[in-house]
PDB file of C-alpha atoms and ligand atoms in Angstrom:
ATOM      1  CA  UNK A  27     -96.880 115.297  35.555  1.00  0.00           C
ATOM      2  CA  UNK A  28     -97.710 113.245  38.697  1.00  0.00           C
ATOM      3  CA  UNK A  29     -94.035 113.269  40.922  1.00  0.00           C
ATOM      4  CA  UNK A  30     -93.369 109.679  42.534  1.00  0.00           C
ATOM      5  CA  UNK A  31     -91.205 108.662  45.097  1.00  0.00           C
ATOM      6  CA  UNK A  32     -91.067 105.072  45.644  1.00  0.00           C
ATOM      7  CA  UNK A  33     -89.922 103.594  49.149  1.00  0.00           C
ATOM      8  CA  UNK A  34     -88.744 100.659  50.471  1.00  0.00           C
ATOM      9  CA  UNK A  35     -91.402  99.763  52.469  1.00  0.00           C
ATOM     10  CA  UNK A  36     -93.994 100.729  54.406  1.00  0.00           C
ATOM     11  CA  UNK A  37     -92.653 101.922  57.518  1.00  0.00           C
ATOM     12  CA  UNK A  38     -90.364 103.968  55.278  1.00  0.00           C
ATOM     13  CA  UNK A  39     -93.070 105.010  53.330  1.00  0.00           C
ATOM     14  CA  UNK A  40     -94.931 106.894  56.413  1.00  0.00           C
ATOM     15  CA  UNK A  41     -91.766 108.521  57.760  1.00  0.00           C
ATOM     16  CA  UNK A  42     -91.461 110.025  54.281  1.00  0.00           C
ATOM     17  CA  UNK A  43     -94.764 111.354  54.003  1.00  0.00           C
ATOM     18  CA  UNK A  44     -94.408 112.638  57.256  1.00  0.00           C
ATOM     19  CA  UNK A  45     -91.244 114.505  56.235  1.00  0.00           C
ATOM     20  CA  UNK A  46     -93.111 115.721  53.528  1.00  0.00           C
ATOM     21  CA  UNK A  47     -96.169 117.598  55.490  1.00  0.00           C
ATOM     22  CA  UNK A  48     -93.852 118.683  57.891  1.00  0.00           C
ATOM     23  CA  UNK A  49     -92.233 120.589  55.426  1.00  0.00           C
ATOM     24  CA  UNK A  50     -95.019 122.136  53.877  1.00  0.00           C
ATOM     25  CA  UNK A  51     -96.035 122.857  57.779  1.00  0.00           C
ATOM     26  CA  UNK A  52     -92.973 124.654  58.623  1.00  0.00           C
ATOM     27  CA  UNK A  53     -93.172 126.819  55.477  1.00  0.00           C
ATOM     28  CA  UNK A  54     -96.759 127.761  56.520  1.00  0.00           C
ATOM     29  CA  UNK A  55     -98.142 127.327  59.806  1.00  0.00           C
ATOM     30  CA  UNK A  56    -101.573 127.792  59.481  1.00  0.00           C
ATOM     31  CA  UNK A  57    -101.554 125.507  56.542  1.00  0.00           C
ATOM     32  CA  UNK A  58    -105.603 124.058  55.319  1.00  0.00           C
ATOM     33  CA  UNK A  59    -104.536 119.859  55.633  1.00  0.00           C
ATOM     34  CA  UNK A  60    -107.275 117.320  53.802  1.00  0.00           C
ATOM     35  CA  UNK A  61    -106.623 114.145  55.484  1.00  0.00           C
ATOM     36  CA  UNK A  62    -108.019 111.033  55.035  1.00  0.00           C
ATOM     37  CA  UNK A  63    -108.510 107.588  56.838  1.00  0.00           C
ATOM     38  CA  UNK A  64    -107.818 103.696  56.113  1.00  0.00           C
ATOM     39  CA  UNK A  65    -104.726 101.349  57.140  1.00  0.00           C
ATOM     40  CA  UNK A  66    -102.023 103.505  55.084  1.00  0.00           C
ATOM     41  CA  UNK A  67    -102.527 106.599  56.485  1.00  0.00           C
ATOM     42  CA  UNK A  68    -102.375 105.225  60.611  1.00  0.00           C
ATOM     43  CA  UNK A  69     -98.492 104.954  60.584  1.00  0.00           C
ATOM     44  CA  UNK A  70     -98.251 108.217  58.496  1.00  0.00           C
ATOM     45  CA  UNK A  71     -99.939 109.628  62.000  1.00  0.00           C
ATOM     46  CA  UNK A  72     -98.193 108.271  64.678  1.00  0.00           C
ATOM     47  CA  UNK A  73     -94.788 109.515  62.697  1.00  0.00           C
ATOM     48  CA  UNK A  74     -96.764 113.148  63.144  1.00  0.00           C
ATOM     49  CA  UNK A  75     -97.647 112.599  66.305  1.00  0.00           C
ATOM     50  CA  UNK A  76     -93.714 111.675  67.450  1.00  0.00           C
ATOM     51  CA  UNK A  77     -92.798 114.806  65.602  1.00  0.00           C
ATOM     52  CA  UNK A  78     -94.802 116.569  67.334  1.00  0.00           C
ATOM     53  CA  UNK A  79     -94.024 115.731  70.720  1.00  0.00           C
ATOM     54  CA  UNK A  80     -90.674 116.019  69.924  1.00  0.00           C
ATOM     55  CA  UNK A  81     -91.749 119.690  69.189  1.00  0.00           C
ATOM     56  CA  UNK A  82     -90.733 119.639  65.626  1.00  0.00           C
ATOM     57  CA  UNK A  83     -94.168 120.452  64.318  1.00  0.00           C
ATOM     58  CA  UNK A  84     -97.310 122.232  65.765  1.00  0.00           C
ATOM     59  CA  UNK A  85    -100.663 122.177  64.669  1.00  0.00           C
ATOM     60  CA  UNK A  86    -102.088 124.896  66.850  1.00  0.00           C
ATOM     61  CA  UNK A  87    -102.775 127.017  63.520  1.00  0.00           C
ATOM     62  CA  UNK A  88    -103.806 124.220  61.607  1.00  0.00           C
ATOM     63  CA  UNK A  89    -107.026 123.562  59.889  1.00  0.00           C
ATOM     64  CA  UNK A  90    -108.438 119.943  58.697  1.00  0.00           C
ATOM     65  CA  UNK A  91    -110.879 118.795  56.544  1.00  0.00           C
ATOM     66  CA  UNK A  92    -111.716 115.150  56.502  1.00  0.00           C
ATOM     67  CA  UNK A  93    -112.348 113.101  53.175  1.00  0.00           C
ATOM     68  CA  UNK A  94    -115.429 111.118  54.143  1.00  0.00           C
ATOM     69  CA  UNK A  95    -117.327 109.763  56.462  1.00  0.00           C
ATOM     70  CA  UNK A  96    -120.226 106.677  56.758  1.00  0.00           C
ATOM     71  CA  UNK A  97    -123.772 107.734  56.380  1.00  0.00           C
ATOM     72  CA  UNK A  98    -125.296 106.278  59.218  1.00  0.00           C
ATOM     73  CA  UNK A  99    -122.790 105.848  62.016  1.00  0.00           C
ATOM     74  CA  UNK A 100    -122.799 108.060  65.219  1.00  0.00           C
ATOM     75  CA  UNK A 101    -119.863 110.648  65.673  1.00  0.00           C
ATOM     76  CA  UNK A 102    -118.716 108.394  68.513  1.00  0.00           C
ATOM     77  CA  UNK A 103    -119.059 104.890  67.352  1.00  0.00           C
ATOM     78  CA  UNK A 104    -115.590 103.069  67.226  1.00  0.00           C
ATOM     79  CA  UNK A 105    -115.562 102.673  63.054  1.00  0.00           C
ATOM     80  CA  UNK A 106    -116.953 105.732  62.544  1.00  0.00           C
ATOM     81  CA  UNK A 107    -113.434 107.776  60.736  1.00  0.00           C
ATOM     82  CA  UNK A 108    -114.748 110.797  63.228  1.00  0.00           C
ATOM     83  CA  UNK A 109    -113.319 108.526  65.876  1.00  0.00           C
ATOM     84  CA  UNK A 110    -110.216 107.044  63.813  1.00  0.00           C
ATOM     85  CA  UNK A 111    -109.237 110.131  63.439  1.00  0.00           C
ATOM     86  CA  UNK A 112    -109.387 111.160  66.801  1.00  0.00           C
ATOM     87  CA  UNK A 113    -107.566 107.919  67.751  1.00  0.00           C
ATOM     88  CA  UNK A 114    -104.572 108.547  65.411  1.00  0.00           C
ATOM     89  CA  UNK A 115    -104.344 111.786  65.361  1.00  0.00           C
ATOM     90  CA  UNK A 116    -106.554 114.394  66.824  1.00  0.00           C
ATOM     91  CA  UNK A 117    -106.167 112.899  70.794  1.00  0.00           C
ATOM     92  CA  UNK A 118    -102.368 113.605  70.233  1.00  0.00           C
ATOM     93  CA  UNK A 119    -101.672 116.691  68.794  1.00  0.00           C
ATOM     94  CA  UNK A 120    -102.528 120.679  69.654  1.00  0.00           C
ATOM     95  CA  UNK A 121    -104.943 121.571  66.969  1.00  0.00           C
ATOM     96  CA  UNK A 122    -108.112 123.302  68.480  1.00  0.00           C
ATOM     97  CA  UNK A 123    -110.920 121.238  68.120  1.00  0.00           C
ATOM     98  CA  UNK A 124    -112.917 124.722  66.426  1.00  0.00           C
ATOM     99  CA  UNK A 125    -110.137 124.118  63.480  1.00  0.00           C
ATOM    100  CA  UNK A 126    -111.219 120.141  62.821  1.00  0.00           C
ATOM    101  CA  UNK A 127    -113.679 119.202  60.095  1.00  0.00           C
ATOM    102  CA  UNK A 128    -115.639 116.258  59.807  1.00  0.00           C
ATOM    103  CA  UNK A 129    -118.643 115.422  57.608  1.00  0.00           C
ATOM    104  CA  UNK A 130    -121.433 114.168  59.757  1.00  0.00           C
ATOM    105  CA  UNK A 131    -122.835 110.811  58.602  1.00  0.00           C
ATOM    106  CA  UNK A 132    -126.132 111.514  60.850  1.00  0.00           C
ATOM    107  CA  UNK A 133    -126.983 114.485  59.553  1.00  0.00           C
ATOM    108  CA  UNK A 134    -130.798 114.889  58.747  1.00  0.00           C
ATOM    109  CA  UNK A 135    -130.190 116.862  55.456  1.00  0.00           C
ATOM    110  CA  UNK A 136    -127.469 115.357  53.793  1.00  0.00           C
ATOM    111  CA  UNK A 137    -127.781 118.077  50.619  1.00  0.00           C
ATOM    112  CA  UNK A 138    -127.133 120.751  53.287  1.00  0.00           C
ATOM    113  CA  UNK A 139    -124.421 118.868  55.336  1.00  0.00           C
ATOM    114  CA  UNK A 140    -122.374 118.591  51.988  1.00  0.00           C
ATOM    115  CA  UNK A 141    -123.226 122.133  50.768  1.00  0.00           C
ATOM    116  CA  UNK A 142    -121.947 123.720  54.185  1.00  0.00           C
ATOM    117  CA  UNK A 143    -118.746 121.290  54.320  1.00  0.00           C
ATOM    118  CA  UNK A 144    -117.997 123.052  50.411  1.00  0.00           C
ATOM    119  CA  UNK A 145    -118.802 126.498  52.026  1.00  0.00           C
ATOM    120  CA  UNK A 146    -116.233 125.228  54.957  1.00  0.00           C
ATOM    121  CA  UNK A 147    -113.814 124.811  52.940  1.00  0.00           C
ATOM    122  CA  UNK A 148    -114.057 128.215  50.970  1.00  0.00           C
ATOM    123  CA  UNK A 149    -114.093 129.950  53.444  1.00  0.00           C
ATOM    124  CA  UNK A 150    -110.957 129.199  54.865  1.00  0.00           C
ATOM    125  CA  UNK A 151    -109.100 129.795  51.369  1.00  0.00           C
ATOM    126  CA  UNK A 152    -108.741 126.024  50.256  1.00  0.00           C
ATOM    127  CA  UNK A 153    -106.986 123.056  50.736  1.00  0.00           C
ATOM    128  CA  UNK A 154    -103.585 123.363  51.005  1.00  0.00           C
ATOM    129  CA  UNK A 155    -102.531 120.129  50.890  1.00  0.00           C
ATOM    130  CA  UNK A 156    -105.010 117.000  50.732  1.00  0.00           C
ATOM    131  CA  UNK A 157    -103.625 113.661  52.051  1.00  0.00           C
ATOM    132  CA  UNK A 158    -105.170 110.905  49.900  1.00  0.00           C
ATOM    133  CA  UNK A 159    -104.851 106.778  49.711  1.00  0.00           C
ATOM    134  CA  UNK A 160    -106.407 104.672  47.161  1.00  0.00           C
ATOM    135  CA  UNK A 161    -108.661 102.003  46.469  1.00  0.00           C
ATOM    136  CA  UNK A 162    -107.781  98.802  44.803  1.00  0.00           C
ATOM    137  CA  UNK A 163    -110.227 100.219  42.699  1.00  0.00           C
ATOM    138  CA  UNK A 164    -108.877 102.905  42.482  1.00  0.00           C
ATOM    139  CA  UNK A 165    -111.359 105.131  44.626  1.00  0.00           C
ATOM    140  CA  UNK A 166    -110.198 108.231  46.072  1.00  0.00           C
ATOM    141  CA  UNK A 167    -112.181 109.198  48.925  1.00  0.00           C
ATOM    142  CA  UNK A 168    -115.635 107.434  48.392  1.00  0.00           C
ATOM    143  CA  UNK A 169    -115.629 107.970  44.768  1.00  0.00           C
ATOM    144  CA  UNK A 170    -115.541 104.700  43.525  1.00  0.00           C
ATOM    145  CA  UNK A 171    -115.714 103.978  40.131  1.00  0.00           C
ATOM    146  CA  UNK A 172    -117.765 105.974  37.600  1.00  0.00           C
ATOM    147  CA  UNK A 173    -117.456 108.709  39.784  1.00  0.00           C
ATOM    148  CA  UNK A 174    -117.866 112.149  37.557  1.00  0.00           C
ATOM    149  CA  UNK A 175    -114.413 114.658  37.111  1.00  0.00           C
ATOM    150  CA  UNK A 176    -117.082 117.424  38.462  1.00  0.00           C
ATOM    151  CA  UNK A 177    -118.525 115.453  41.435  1.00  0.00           C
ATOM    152  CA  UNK A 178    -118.650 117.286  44.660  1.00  0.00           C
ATOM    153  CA  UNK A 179    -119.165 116.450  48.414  1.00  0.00           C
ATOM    154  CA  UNK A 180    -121.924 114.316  48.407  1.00  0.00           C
ATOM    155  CA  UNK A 181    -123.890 111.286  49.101  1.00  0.00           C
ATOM    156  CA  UNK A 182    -122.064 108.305  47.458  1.00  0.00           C
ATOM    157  CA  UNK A 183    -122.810 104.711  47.299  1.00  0.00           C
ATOM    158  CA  UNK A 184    -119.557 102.094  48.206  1.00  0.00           C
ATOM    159  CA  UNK A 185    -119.053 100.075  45.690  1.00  0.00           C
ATOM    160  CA  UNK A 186    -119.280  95.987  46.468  1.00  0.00           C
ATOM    161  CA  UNK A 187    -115.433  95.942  46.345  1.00  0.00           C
ATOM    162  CA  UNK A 188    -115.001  98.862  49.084  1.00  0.00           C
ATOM    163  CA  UNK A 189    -117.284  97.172  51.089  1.00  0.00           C
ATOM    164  CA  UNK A 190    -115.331  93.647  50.969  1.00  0.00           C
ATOM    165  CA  UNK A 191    -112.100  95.599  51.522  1.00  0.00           C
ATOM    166  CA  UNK A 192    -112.936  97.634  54.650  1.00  0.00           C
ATOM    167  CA  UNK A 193    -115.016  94.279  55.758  1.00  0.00           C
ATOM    168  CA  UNK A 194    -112.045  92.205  56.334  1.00  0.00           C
ATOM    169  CA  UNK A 195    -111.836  92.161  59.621  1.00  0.00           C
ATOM    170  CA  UNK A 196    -109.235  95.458  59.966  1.00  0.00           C
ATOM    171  CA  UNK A 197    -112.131  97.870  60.330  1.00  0.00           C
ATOM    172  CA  UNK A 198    -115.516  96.205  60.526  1.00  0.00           C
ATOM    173  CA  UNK A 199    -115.537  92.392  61.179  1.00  0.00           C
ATOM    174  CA  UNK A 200    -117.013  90.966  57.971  1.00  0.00           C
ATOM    175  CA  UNK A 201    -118.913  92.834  54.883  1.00  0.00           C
ATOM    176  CA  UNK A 202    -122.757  92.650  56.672  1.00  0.00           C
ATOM    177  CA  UNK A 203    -121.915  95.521  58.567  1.00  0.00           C
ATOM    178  CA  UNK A 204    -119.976  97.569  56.667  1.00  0.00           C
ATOM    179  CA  UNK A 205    -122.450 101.141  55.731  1.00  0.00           C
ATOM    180  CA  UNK A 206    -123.390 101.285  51.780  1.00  0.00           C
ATOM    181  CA  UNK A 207    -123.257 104.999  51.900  1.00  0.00           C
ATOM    182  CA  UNK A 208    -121.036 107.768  52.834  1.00  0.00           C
ATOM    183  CA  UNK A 209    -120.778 111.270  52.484  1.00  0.00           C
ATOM    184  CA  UNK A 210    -117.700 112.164  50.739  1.00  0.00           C
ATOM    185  CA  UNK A 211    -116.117 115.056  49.012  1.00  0.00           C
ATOM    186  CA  UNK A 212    -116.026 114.927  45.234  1.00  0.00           C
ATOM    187  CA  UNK A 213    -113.297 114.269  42.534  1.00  0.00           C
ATOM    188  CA  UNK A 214    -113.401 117.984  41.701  1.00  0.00           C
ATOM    189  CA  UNK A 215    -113.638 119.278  45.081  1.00  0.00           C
ATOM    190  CA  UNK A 216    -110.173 116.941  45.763  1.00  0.00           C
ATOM    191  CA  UNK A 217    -108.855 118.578  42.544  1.00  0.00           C
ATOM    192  CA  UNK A 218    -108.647 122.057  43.809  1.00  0.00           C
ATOM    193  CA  UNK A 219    -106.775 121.383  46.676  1.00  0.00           C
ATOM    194  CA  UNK A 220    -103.670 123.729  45.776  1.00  0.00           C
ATOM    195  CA  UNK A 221    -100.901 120.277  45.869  1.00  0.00           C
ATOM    196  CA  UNK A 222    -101.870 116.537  46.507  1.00  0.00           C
ATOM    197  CA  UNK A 223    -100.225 113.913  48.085  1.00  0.00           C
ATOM    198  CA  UNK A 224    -101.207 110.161  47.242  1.00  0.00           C
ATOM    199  CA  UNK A 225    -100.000 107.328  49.039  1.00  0.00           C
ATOM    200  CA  UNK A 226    -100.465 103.623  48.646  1.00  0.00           C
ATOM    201  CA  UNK A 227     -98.523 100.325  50.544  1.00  0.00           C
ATOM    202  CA  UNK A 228     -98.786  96.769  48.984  1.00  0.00           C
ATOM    203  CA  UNK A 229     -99.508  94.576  46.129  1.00  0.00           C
ATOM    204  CA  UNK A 230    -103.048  95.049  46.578  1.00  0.00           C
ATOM    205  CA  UNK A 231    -102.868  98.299  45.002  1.00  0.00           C
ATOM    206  CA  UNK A 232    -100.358  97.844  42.145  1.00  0.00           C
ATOM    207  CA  UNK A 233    -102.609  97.823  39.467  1.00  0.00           C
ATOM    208  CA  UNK A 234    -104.701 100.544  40.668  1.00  0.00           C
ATOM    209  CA  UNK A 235    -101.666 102.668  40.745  1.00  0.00           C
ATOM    210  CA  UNK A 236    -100.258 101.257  37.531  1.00  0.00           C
ATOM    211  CA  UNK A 237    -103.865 102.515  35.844  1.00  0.00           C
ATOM    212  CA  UNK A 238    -104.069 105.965  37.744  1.00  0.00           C
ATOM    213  CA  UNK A 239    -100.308 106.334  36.482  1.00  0.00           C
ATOM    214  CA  UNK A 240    -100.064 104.603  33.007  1.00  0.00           C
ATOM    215  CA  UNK A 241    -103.884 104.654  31.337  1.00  0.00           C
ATOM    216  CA  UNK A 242    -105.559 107.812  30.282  1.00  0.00           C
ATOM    217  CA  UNK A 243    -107.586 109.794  33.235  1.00  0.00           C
ATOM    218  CA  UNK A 244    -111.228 108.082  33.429  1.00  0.00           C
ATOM    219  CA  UNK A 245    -114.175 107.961  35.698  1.00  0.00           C
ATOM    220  CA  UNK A 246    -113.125 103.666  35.775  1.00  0.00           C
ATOM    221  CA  UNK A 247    -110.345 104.818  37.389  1.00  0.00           C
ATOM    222  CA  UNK A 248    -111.112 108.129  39.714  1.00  0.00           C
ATOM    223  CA  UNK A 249    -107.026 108.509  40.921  1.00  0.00           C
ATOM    224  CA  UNK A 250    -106.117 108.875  37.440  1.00  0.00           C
ATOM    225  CA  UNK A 251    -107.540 112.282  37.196  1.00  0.00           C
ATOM    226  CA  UNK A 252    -104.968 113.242  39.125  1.00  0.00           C
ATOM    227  CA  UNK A 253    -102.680 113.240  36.288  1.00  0.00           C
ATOM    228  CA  UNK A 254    -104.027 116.634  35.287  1.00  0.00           C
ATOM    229  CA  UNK A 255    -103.664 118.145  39.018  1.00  0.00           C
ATOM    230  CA  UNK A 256    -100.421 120.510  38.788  1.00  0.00           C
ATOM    231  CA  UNK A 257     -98.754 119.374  42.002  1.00  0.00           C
ATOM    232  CA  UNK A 258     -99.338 115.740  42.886  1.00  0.00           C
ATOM    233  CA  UNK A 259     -96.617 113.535  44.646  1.00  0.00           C
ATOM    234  CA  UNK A 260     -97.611 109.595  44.638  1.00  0.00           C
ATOM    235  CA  UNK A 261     -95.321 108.315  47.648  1.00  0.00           C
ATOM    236  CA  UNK A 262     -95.382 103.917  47.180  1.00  0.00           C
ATOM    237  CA  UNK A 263     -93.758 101.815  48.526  1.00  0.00           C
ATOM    238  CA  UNK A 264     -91.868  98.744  46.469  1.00  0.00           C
ATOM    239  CA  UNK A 265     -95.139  96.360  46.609  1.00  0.00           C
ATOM    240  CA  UNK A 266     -97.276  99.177  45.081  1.00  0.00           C
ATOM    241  CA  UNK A 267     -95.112 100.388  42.647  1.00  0.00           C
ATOM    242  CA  UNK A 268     -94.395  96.837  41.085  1.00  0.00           C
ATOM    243  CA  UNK A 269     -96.396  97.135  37.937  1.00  0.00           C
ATOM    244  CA  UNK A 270     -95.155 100.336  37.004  1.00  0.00           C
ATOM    245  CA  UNK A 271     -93.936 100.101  33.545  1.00  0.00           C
ATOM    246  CA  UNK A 272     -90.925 102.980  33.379  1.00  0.00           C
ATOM    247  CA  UNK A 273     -90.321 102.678  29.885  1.00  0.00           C
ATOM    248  CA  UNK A 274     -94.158 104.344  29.668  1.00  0.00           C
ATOM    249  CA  UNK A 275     -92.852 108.171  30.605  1.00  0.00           C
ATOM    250  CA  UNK A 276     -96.576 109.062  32.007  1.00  0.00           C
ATOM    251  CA  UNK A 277     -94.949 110.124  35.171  1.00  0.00           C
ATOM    252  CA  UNK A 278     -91.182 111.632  36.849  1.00  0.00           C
ATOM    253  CA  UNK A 279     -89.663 109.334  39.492  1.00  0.00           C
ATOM    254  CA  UNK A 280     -88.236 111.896  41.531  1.00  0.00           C
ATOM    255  CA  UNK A 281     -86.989 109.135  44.067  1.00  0.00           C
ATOM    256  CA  UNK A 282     -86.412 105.312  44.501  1.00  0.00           C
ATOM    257  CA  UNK A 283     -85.075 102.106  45.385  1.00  0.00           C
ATOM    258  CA  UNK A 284     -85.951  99.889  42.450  1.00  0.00           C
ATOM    259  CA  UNK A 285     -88.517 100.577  39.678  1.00  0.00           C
ATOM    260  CA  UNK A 286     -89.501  97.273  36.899  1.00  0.00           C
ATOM    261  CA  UNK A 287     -87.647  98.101  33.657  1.00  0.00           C
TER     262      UNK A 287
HETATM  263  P1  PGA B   8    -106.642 101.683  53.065  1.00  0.00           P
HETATM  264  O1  PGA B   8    -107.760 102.520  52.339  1.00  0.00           O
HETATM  265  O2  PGA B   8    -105.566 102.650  53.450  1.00  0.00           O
HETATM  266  O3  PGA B   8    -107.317 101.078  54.235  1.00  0.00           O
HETATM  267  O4  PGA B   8    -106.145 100.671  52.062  1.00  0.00           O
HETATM  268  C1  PGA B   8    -107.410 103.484  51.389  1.00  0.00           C
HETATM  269  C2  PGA B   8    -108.628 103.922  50.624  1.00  0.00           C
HETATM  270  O5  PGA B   8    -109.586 103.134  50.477  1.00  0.00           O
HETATM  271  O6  PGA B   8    -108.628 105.063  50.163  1.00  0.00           O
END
């Protein structure tokens, strides 16, 4: 059963999370992170960041694997998530750049790219613990809607929705030239990372989190397959968890302010 903590904001919300991979850091230092890009996660890394440079974390051991990244865009161009993260995150902290991976959007054989980024990930033992947000579709990573249980990384299309959404003007500056395509691991391959961590800020993405939480797991939905992964933790804040219906046992509040009755 998916664990959720519900915060009172946002702010709250990252400090939390934070909290929460530091402990799993401390435990094991040389912990396999899946991390992922978009508005929520960008105060979840500057609270890293200020724990690390107040030397209560280290990520010299550390090994990432990115979510996704835009078919199309250079490594270096400014909304390409190679360069978010890097921004956020990478520019801040100790990890060795050898232990950072990132799909490459350019690549010439996207079959291989995906294939080796799989093999990547093997190799190293799995994901430890993969950071996720969530579309108000309900997308995790790019697999929007329809997306199969079994999907892998791969070539995706965005759906019209994720394009409008990461066209507003906090990424790219309208829709026109947001990329269609994206390389992006798959439903299953986010599924056997060994515990998952979902989070999700604002109103926006109530019902999506209502329906991953409350409606039976289906490729409409692609977060609600996480209901059968054995150690997810949704952390919302207030805004996000408003629809939640808590006379509908589908999940255990482990922690919160306020939940709808
Ligand atoms: P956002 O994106 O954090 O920018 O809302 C999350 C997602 O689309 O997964």
């Amino acid at each position: 059963m998916i664990k959720v903590i519900i915060t009172p904001d946002a702010h709250t919300l990252a400090i939390a999370a934070s909290q929460f991979i530091a402990g799993r850091l401390l435990r094991r230092p040389n912990l396999v992170l899946g991390l992922a890009t978009g508005g929520t996660v960008i105060d979840l890394y500057s609270e890293l960041v200020r724990r690390y440079k107040a030397g209560e974390i280290d990520f010299n051991h550390v090994t990432t694997f990115n979510l996704d990244e835009y078919v199309g865009l250079p490594p270096y161009h400014p909304q390409s998530y190679q360069t978010f993260m890097f921004k956020h995150l990478f520019s801040h902290i100790n990890i060795p750049r050898s232990h950072i991976h990132l799909l490459n959007g350019m690549a010439q054989d996207t079959k291989r790219e995906c294939r080796d980024y799989e093999t990547a990930i093997a190799a190293t033992g799995g994901i430890d613990l993969q950071i996720l947000g969530i579309g108000r579709n309900g997308h995790i990573a790019f697999n929007e809607p329809g997306a199969k249980r079994n999907s892998r990384t791969r070539k995706v299309r965005l759906s019209d929705d994720t394009i409008a959404a990461n066209g507003d003007g906090r990424f790219f500056k309208n829709s026109n030239v947001v990329p269609h395509e994206a390389l992006s691991m798959g439903i299953e391959t986010i599924m056997e990372a060994r515990e998952i961590l979902l989070l999700a800020t604002g109103s926006g993405k109530s019902l999506a989190i209502k329906r991953a939480l409350q409606e039976p797991p289906s490729d409409d939905l692609p977060a609600s397959f996480l209901q059968t992964h054995p150690a997810c933790t949704f952390i919302l804040d207030r805004e996000a968890s408003s629809l939640l219906n808590n006379q509908q046992v589908t999940f255990e509040i482990i922690s919160h302010e306020r939940i709808r009755a």
